[in-house]
């Protein structure tokens, strides 16, 4: 008997939540904010990579592509992941 009451309440709760409007489900300001912050994060990542490119004595792109330096490619990938984590943490809060 108690189980039937709980199931009935759960069904009523689900039916009430399904009837939410599309405007309530999709809030456009959050979508726009996500796009803006994503663009900002990519821009900061590219600027950080450009700074590292200028600081290092060799041309990183030439070293990775032409000379197939896998170790440098791994270091650059780790750098990009680290900067991306920092940027996402700063944006997320």
mmCIF file of N, CA, C and O in Angstrom, residues 1-14:
data_model
loop_
_atom_site.group_PDB
_atom_site.id
_atom_site.type_symbol
_atom_site.label_atom_id
_atom_site.label_comp_id
_atom_site.label_asym_id
_atom_site.label_seq_id
_atom_site.Cartn_x
_atom_site.Cartn_y
_atom_site.Cartn_z
ATOM 1 N N UNK A 1 0.818 -1.187 0.000
ATOM 2 C CA UNK A 1 0.000 0.000 0.000
ATOM 3 C C UNK A 1 0.866 1.257 0.000
ATOM 4 O O UNK A 1 0.631 2.164 -0.776
ATOM 5 N N UNK A 2 1.888 1.287 0.862
ATOM 6 C CA UNK A 2 2.780 2.448 0.934
ATOM 7 C C UNK A 2 3.569 2.596 -0.359
ATOM 8 O O UNK A 2 3.827 3.713 -0.813
ATOM 9 N N UNK A 3 3.935 1.473 -0.960
ATOM 10 C CA UNK A 3 4.677 1.509 -2.212
ATOM 11 C C UNK A 3 3.832 2.111 -3.324
ATOM 12 O O UNK A 3 4.329 2.889 -4.141
ATOM 13 N N UNK A 4 2.564 1.800 -3.358
ATOM 14 C CA UNK A 4 1.674 2.355 -4.379
ATOM 15 C C UNK A 4 1.542 3.862 -4.223
ATOM 16 O O UNK A 4 1.506 4.593 -5.221
ATOM 17 N N UNK A 5 1.507 4.337 -3.001
ATOM 18 C CA UNK A 5 1.409 5.790 -2.760
ATOM 19 C C UNK A 5 2.695 6.479 -3.215
ATOM 20 O O UNK A 5 2.656 7.538 -3.851
ATOM 21 N N UNK A 6 3.834 5.875 -2.913
ATOM 22 C CA UNK A 6 5.117 6.459 -3.326
ATOM 23 C C UNK A 6 5.226 6.494 -4.848
ATOM 24 O O UNK A 6 5.649 7.496 -5.432
ATOM 25 N N UNK A 7 4.821 5.415 -5.514
ATOM 26 C CA UNK A 7 4.854 5.376 -6.972
ATOM 27 C C UNK A 7 3.935 6.426 -7.586
ATOM 28 O O UNK A 7 4.269 7.063 -8.586
ATOM 29 N N UNK A 8 2.777 6.603 -6.992
ATOM 30 C CA UNK A 8 1.832 7.605 -7.498
ATOM 31 C C UNK A 8 2.428 9.009 -7.355
ATOM 32 O O UNK A 8 2.287 9.848 -8.254
ATOM 33 N N UNK A 9 3.090 9.269 -6.234
ATOM 34 C CA UNK A 9 3.714 10.582 -6.034
ATOM 35 C C UNK A 9 4.851 10.798 -7.035
ATOM 36 O O UNK A 9 5.022 11.893 -7.564
ATOM 37 N N UNK A 10 5.640 9.747 -7.280
ATOM 38 C CA UNK A 10 6.733 9.872 -8.235
ATOM 39 C C UNK A 10 6.207 10.136 -9.640
ATOM 40 O O UNK A 10 6.753 10.958 -10.370
ATOM 41 N N UNK A 11 5.145 9.452 -10.016
ATOM 42 C CA UNK A 11 4.548 9.682 -11.340
ATOM 43 C C UNK A 11 4.031 11.107 -11.467
ATOM 44 O O UNK A 11 4.219 11.761 -12.492
ATOM 45 N N UNK A 12 3.372 11.598 -10.427
ATOM 46 C CA UNK A 12 2.859 12.965 -10.450
ATOM 47 C C UNK A 12 4.003 13.965 -10.558
ATOM 48 O O UNK A 12 3.917 14.956 -11.292
ATOM 49 N N UNK A 13 5.090 13.709 -9.851
ATOM 50 C CA UNK A 13 6.259 14.585 -9.903
ATOM 51 C C UNK A 13 6.858 14.602 -11.305
ATOM 52 O O UNK A 13 7.184 15.657 -11.842
ATOM 53 N N UNK A 14 6.981 13.435 -11.918
ATOM 54 C CA UNK A 14 7.543 13.338 -13.266
ATOM 55 C C UNK A 14 6.647 14.047 -14.272
ATOM 56 O O UNK A 14 7.117 14.786 -15.133
#
